[in-house]
Coordinates of C-alpha atoms in Angstrom, one line a residue:
M30 CA -67.2 6.4 14.7
N31 CA -65.0 7.2 17.7
T32 CA -62.1 9.4 16.3
S33 CA -60.6 10.2 19.6
F34 CA -56.8 9.1 20.3
K35 CA -55.5 7.9 23.5
P36 CA -52.2 9.7 24.4
L37 CA -49.0 7.6 24.5
R38 CA -47.6 6.6 27.8
R39 CA -44.9 8.8 28.9
G40 CA -42.2 5.9 28.8
V41 CA -43.2 4.9 25.3
A42 CA -43.1 8.4 24.0
L43 CA -39.6 9.1 25.4
A44 CA -38.4 6.0 24.0
A45 CA -39.6 6.7 20.6
L46 CA -38.0 10.2 20.8
A47 CA -34.7 8.8 22.0
S48 CA -34.7 6.3 19.0
L49 CA -35.4 9.1 16.5
A50 CA -32.6 11.2 18.1
S51 CA -30.1 8.4 17.8
L52 CA -30.9 7.9 14.1
A53 CA -30.6 11.6 13.4
L54 CA -27.3 11.8 15.2
S55 CA -25.9 8.7 13.5
A56 CA -27.0 10.0 9.9
A57 CA -25.9 13.4 10.5
P58 CA -22.1 13.0 9.9
W59 CA -22.6 11.1 6.5
A60 CA -25.4 13.7 5.6
A61 CA -22.7 16.5 5.9
T62 CA -20.4 14.7 3.4
D63 CA -23.0 13.2 1.0
A64 CA -23.8 16.3 -1.1
K65 CA -23.2 19.3 0.9
G66 CA -19.3 19.5 0.9
P67 CA -16.4 18.2 -0.9
I68 CA -14.5 15.0 0.1
R69 CA -10.5 15.4 0.1
I70 CA -8.1 12.5 -0.9
I71 CA -4.7 13.3 0.5
V72 CA -1.7 11.7 -1.4
G73 CA 1.8 11.9 -0.4
Y74 CA 3.0 11.8 -4.2
S75 CA 3.8 14.4 -6.8
P76 CA 1.1 14.7 -9.7
G77 CA 1.8 12.0 -12.1
N78 CA 3.2 9.6 -9.8
S79 CA 1.5 6.2 -9.7
G80 CA 0.0 6.8 -6.2
D81 CA -1.5 10.2 -7.3
T82 CA -2.7 8.8 -10.6
I83 CA -4.6 5.9 -8.5
A84 CA -6.3 8.7 -6.5
R85 CA -7.2 10.7 -9.2
I86 CA -9.0 7.9 -11.2
L87 CA -10.9 6.9 -7.9
A88 CA -11.9 10.5 -7.3
E89 CA -13.7 10.7 -10.5
K90 CA -15.6 7.4 -9.9
M91 CA -16.4 8.3 -6.2
S92 CA -17.5 11.8 -7.2
A93 CA -20.3 10.2 -9.5
E94 CA -21.5 7.4 -7.1
L95 CA -21.4 9.8 -3.9
G96 CA -23.1 12.8 -5.6
T97 CA -20.4 15.4 -4.3
S98 CA -17.1 16.6 -5.4
V99 CA -14.1 14.6 -4.5
Y100 CA -10.7 16.3 -5.1
V101 CA -7.0 15.2 -4.5
E102 CA -4.5 17.2 -2.4
N103 CA -0.9 16.5 -2.9
R104 CA 1.0 16.8 0.5
V105 CA 4.5 15.9 -0.8
G106 CA 7.5 15.3 1.6
A107 CA 9.4 12.9 4.0
G108 CA 8.3 10.0 2.2
S109 CA 4.7 10.7 2.3
R110 CA 4.9 11.1 6.2
I111 CA 3.7 14.7 5.8
A112 CA 0.7 13.5 4.2
V113 CA -0.1 10.9 6.9
D114 CA 0.3 13.5 9.5
A115 CA -2.2 15.8 7.7
L116 CA -4.7 12.9 7.7
K117 CA -4.1 12.3 11.4
R118 CA -4.9 16.0 12.2
A119 CA -8.0 15.8 9.9
E120 CA -11.3 16.0 11.6
P121 CA -13.1 12.5 11.6
D122 CA -16.1 13.8 9.8
G123 CA -16.0 11.8 6.7
R124 CA -14.6 14.5 4.5
T125 CA -10.9 13.4 4.6
L126 CA -9.3 10.1 3.4
M127 CA -5.8 9.2 2.2
V128 CA -4.7 6.9 -0.5
G129 CA -1.3 5.5 0.0
T130 CA 0.7 2.5 0.7
F131 CA 0.8 0.1 3.8
S132 CA 4.5 0.6 4.0
V133 CA 4.0 4.3 4.7
M134 CA 1.0 3.8 7.1
G135 CA 2.3 0.6 9.1
I136 CA 5.9 -0.1 8.3
F137 CA 7.4 3.4 8.5
P138 CA 6.3 3.7 12.4
M139 CA 8.3 0.7 13.0
I140 CA 11.5 1.9 11.5
F141 CA 11.7 5.7 11.6
A142 CA 12.3 6.7 15.2
K143 CA 10.8 10.1 15.0
T144 CA 7.4 9.0 13.3
T145 CA 4.6 11.0 14.8
Y146 CA 1.7 8.5 13.9
H147 CA 0.8 4.8 14.4
L148 CA -1.4 2.6 12.3
S149 CA -4.0 2.6 15.0
D150 CA -4.5 6.3 14.4
F151 CA -6.3 5.6 11.4
E152 CA -9.4 3.5 10.0
P153 CA -8.8 1.2 7.2
V154 CA -11.3 2.0 4.5
A155 CA -10.4 -0.3 1.4
H156 CA -7.8 -2.3 -0.3
I157 CA -7.0 -1.0 -3.6
A158 CA -4.4 -2.7 -5.5
N159 CA -1.0 -4.5 -5.1
S160 CA 2.2 -3.8 -6.7
N161 CA 4.6 -6.6 -7.0
V162 CA 8.4 -6.3 -6.0
C163 CA 11.2 -8.5 -7.5
I164 CA 14.8 -9.3 -7.4
T165 CA 16.7 -8.3 -10.5
A166 CA 20.1 -8.9 -11.8
P167 CA 22.5 -7.7 -14.6
I168 CA 21.8 -9.6 -17.7
D169 CA 25.7 -10.5 -17.9
A170 CA 25.7 -11.6 -14.0
P171 CA 27.0 -15.2 -13.4
Y172 CA 23.7 -16.2 -12.0
K173 CA 20.4 -16.6 -13.9
T174 CA 18.1 -18.0 -10.9
V175 CA 17.6 -17.0 -7.3
A176 CA 19.4 -20.4 -6.1
E177 CA 22.4 -19.4 -8.2
Y178 CA 22.3 -15.9 -6.9
A179 CA 22.3 -17.1 -3.4
A180 CA 25.0 -19.5 -3.9
W181 CA 27.2 -16.6 -5.4
L182 CA 26.4 -14.4 -2.5
K183 CA 27.5 -17.3 -0.2
Q184 CA 30.7 -17.5 -2.1
N185 CA 31.3 -13.7 -2.4
P186 CA 30.2 -12.3 0.9
T187 CA 32.2 -9.1 0.6
R188 CA 30.3 -8.5 -2.7
A189 CA 26.8 -9.0 -1.0
Q190 CA 25.1 -5.8 -1.9
F191 CA 21.8 -4.8 -3.6
G192 CA 20.4 -1.5 -5.0
N193 CA 17.3 0.2 -3.8
E194 CA 16.1 3.8 -3.7
A195 CA 13.3 3.7 -1.0
A196 CA 14.6 3.0 2.6
G197 CA 12.1 1.2 4.5
S198 CA 9.9 0.0 1.6
P199 CA 8.9 -3.4 1.1
A200 CA 11.4 -4.0 -1.8
H201 CA 14.3 -2.6 0.5
L202 CA 13.4 -4.8 3.3
L203 CA 13.2 -7.8 0.8
G204 CA 16.7 -7.5 0.1
L205 CA 17.9 -7.4 3.7
E206 CA 15.5 -10.4 4.6
F207 CA 16.6 -12.4 1.6
G208 CA 20.3 -11.8 2.8
R209 CA 19.2 -13.0 6.3
V210 CA 17.5 -16.2 5.1
I211 CA 20.4 -17.5 3.4
G212 CA 23.1 -16.3 6.0
V213 CA 24.7 -13.3 4.3
N214 CA 24.9 -9.8 5.4
N215 CA 23.2 -8.3 2.2
M216 CA 24.3 -4.5 2.2
L217 CA 22.2 -1.9 0.8
I218 CA 23.5 0.4 -1.8
P219 CA 21.1 3.5 -1.5
Y220 CA 20.1 5.3 -4.7
K221 CA 18.2 8.6 -5.0
S222 CA 16.4 7.6 -8.3
T223 CA 15.1 4.2 -9.9
T224 CA 16.6 5.6 -13.1
Q225 CA 20.2 5.6 -11.9
M226 CA 19.7 2.3 -10.3
I227 CA 18.4 0.5 -13.2
S228 CA 21.2 2.3 -15.3
D229 CA 23.7 0.7 -13.1
L230 CA 22.0 -2.7 -13.5
I231 CA 22.1 -2.5 -17.2
G232 CA 25.9 -1.6 -17.0
N233 CA 26.5 -4.6 -14.6
Q234 CA 27.7 -2.0 -12.0
I235 CA 25.8 -3.8 -9.0
P236 CA 25.1 -7.3 -8.2
A237 CA 21.3 -6.9 -8.0
A238 CA 18.5 -4.5 -7.2
T239 CA 15.1 -5.0 -5.3
L240 CA 12.4 -2.8 -6.9
A241 CA 8.9 -2.5 -8.3
L242 CA 8.2 -5.1 -11.1
P243 CA 6.8 -2.7 -13.6
S244 CA 9.8 -0.6 -13.6
V245 CA 12.0 -3.3 -14.9
Y246 CA 9.5 -5.9 -16.6
K247 CA 10.0 -4.6 -20.2
L248 CA 13.8 -4.3 -19.9
H249 CA 13.5 -7.9 -18.6
Q250 CA 11.6 -9.0 -21.9
S251 CA 13.9 -7.0 -24.1
G252 CA 17.0 -8.7 -22.5
Q253 CA 18.6 -5.8 -20.9
V254 CA 18.2 -7.1 -17.3
R255 CA 17.3 -10.3 -15.7
I256 CA 14.3 -10.8 -13.1
L257 CA 15.4 -13.7 -10.8
A258 CA 12.0 -14.0 -9.1
V259 CA 8.9 -11.9 -7.9
A260 CA 8.1 -11.8 -4.3
S261 CA 4.3 -12.3 -4.7
E262 CA 2.4 -15.4 -3.1
Q263 CA 1.5 -16.7 -6.6
R264 CA 2.8 -15.9 -10.1
T265 CA 1.5 -12.5 -11.2
P266 CA -1.0 -12.3 -14.1
S267 CA 0.8 -9.5 -15.5
A268 CA 4.1 -11.5 -15.7
P269 CA 3.2 -15.1 -15.7
D270 CA 6.6 -16.3 -17.0
L271 CA 8.3 -15.2 -13.9
P272 CA 8.9 -17.5 -10.8
T273 CA 8.1 -16.6 -7.3
L274 CA 10.6 -16.6 -4.5
K275 CA 8.4 -19.6 -2.9
E276 CA 8.5 -21.8 -5.7
S277 CA 12.3 -21.1 -6.0
G278 CA 12.7 -22.5 -2.6
Y279 CA 12.5 -19.3 -0.4
D280 CA 9.6 -18.8 2.0
L281 CA 9.4 -15.0 1.3
S282 CA 6.5 -13.0 -0.1
V283 CA 6.1 -9.3 0.1
N284 CA 4.4 -6.7 -2.2
S285 CA 3.5 -3.0 -2.0
T286 CA -0.1 -2.5 -1.1
Y287 CA -2.2 0.4 -2.0
G288 CA -5.1 1.2 0.3
A289 CA -7.2 4.1 1.6
W290 CA -7.5 5.2 5.2
M291 CA -9.7 7.7 7.2
P292 CA -8.9 9.3 10.6
A293 CA -9.7 7.1 13.6
G294 CA -13.1 7.8 15.1
T295 CA -14.9 8.5 11.7
P296 CA -18.4 7.1 12.0
R297 CA -18.6 3.6 10.9
P298 CA -21.5 4.2 8.4
I299 CA -19.4 6.8 6.6
V300 CA -16.3 4.6 6.4
D301 CA -18.5 1.8 5.1
R302 CA -20.1 4.2 2.6
I303 CA -16.8 5.4 1.2
S304 CA -15.4 1.6 1.2
K305 CA -18.2 0.8 -1.2
A306 CA -17.6 3.8 -3.3
I307 CA -14.0 2.7 -3.6
V308 CA -14.8 -1.0 -4.1
D309 CA -17.4 -0.3 -7.0
A310 CA -14.9 1.9 -8.6
V311 CA -12.0 -0.5 -8.5
A312 CA -14.6 -3.2 -10.0
Q313 CA -15.2 -1.2 -13.2
A314 CA -13.5 -2.5 -16.4
D315 CA -11.8 0.9 -17.5
V316 CA -10.4 1.4 -13.9
Q317 CA -8.8 -2.2 -13.9
E318 CA -7.4 -1.6 -17.2
K319 CA -5.9 1.7 -16.1
F320 CA -4.3 0.2 -13.1
R321 CA -2.8 -2.7 -15.0
Q322 CA -1.3 -0.1 -17.4
L323 CA 0.3 1.3 -14.1
G324 CA 1.6 -2.2 -13.5
L325 CA -0.8 -2.9 -10.6
E326 CA -3.1 -5.7 -9.7
P327 CA -6.5 -4.3 -8.9
T328 CA -8.2 -5.9 -5.7
G329 CA -11.0 -3.7 -4.6
K330 CA -11.5 -5.2 -0.9
D331 CA -13.8 -3.7 1.6
R332 CA -13.2 -2.4 4.9
A333 CA -13.8 -5.7 6.7
E334 CA -11.3 -7.5 4.4
F335 CA -8.7 -4.6 4.7
V336 CA -8.9 -4.7 8.2
R337 CA -8.0 -8.4 8.3
I338 CA -5.3 -8.0 5.8
S339 CA -3.7 -5.1 7.5
D340 CA -3.8 -6.9 10.9
Q341 CA -1.9 -9.9 9.4
S342 CA 0.6 -7.5 7.4
E343 CA 1.4 -5.6 10.5
K344 CA 2.4 -8.8 12.4
D345 CA 4.4 -10.0 9.4
W346 CA 6.3 -6.9 8.8
A347 CA 6.9 -6.5 12.6
R348 CA 8.8 -9.8 12.4
I349 CA 10.8 -8.7 9.4
V350 CA 11.7 -5.5 10.7
K351 CA 12.8 -7.2 14.0
D352 CA 14.7 -9.9 12.1
T353 CA 16.6 -7.4 9.9
G354 CA 17.2 -5.0 12.8
F355 CA 16.8 -2.1 10.4
R356 CA 16.1 1.3 12.0
I357 CA 16.4 4.9 11.1
E358 CA 16.9 7.3 13.6
E359 CA 15.1 10.2 12.0

């Protein structure tokens, strides 16, 4: 038997080596995060906040799936912009991501003049959940529907005001946009806390407020305030009795989106692996139940779908910001 081997032609050998080298390089970044180092989730919220809780729920599940430590780092301040700046400065090696809202990542650069980042500085990873916002009125207000509220605003333009505690948030911009749509200059009454704003709603001290649905739904059910409408595309499963603005005759829909982002330049295989870990986590029954207890609607959409949603959201919010003319010089 002839056991001799013919040497590979030089070109074939070089091509094979190049292919192996390419595979090694593409795999190396993920290998560095897979089990040889911890993964950090940055959040711009204090411990116990809903955003912080979301991140901690995901960290536990992701750690089990990825086989490495996943921990949460709180970088609080400037409405989460400090956390976003930390993400922007992080190395795109797959060891750092951020869980936050689209308003912080995509809307703030449109309205805060001194914002140091842009949505393009980050790689969308996964769409995690939605938090619905609503228009709420005092229980004793002379209007019981959105249409009646709009008519009242037109009849009382000097009293056209609404409360909100988060400048630049979807709920805040909803109040401004609703006023623009009906032809009334709806002025913001700024609050430092949701608690004080709700207290004034209950006491009939303000005409209305725009805020997160979970913070007032139980008060609505107990008859202490009246939710006029939610701003979701369709009725929300967590509050199916509430009409949407669209079915009330107003072509408006906004929500607060929770998602995950990584620094731009993070290798796609790593982004896709982290995306899968998040989507798999959100799909678990216990995670969905915990999210619903926070008043959230779990979504769990992967990177490709989140990119599509983010692109459309950026266009929609750019139009709303332009229409309202809202801008903060800081």
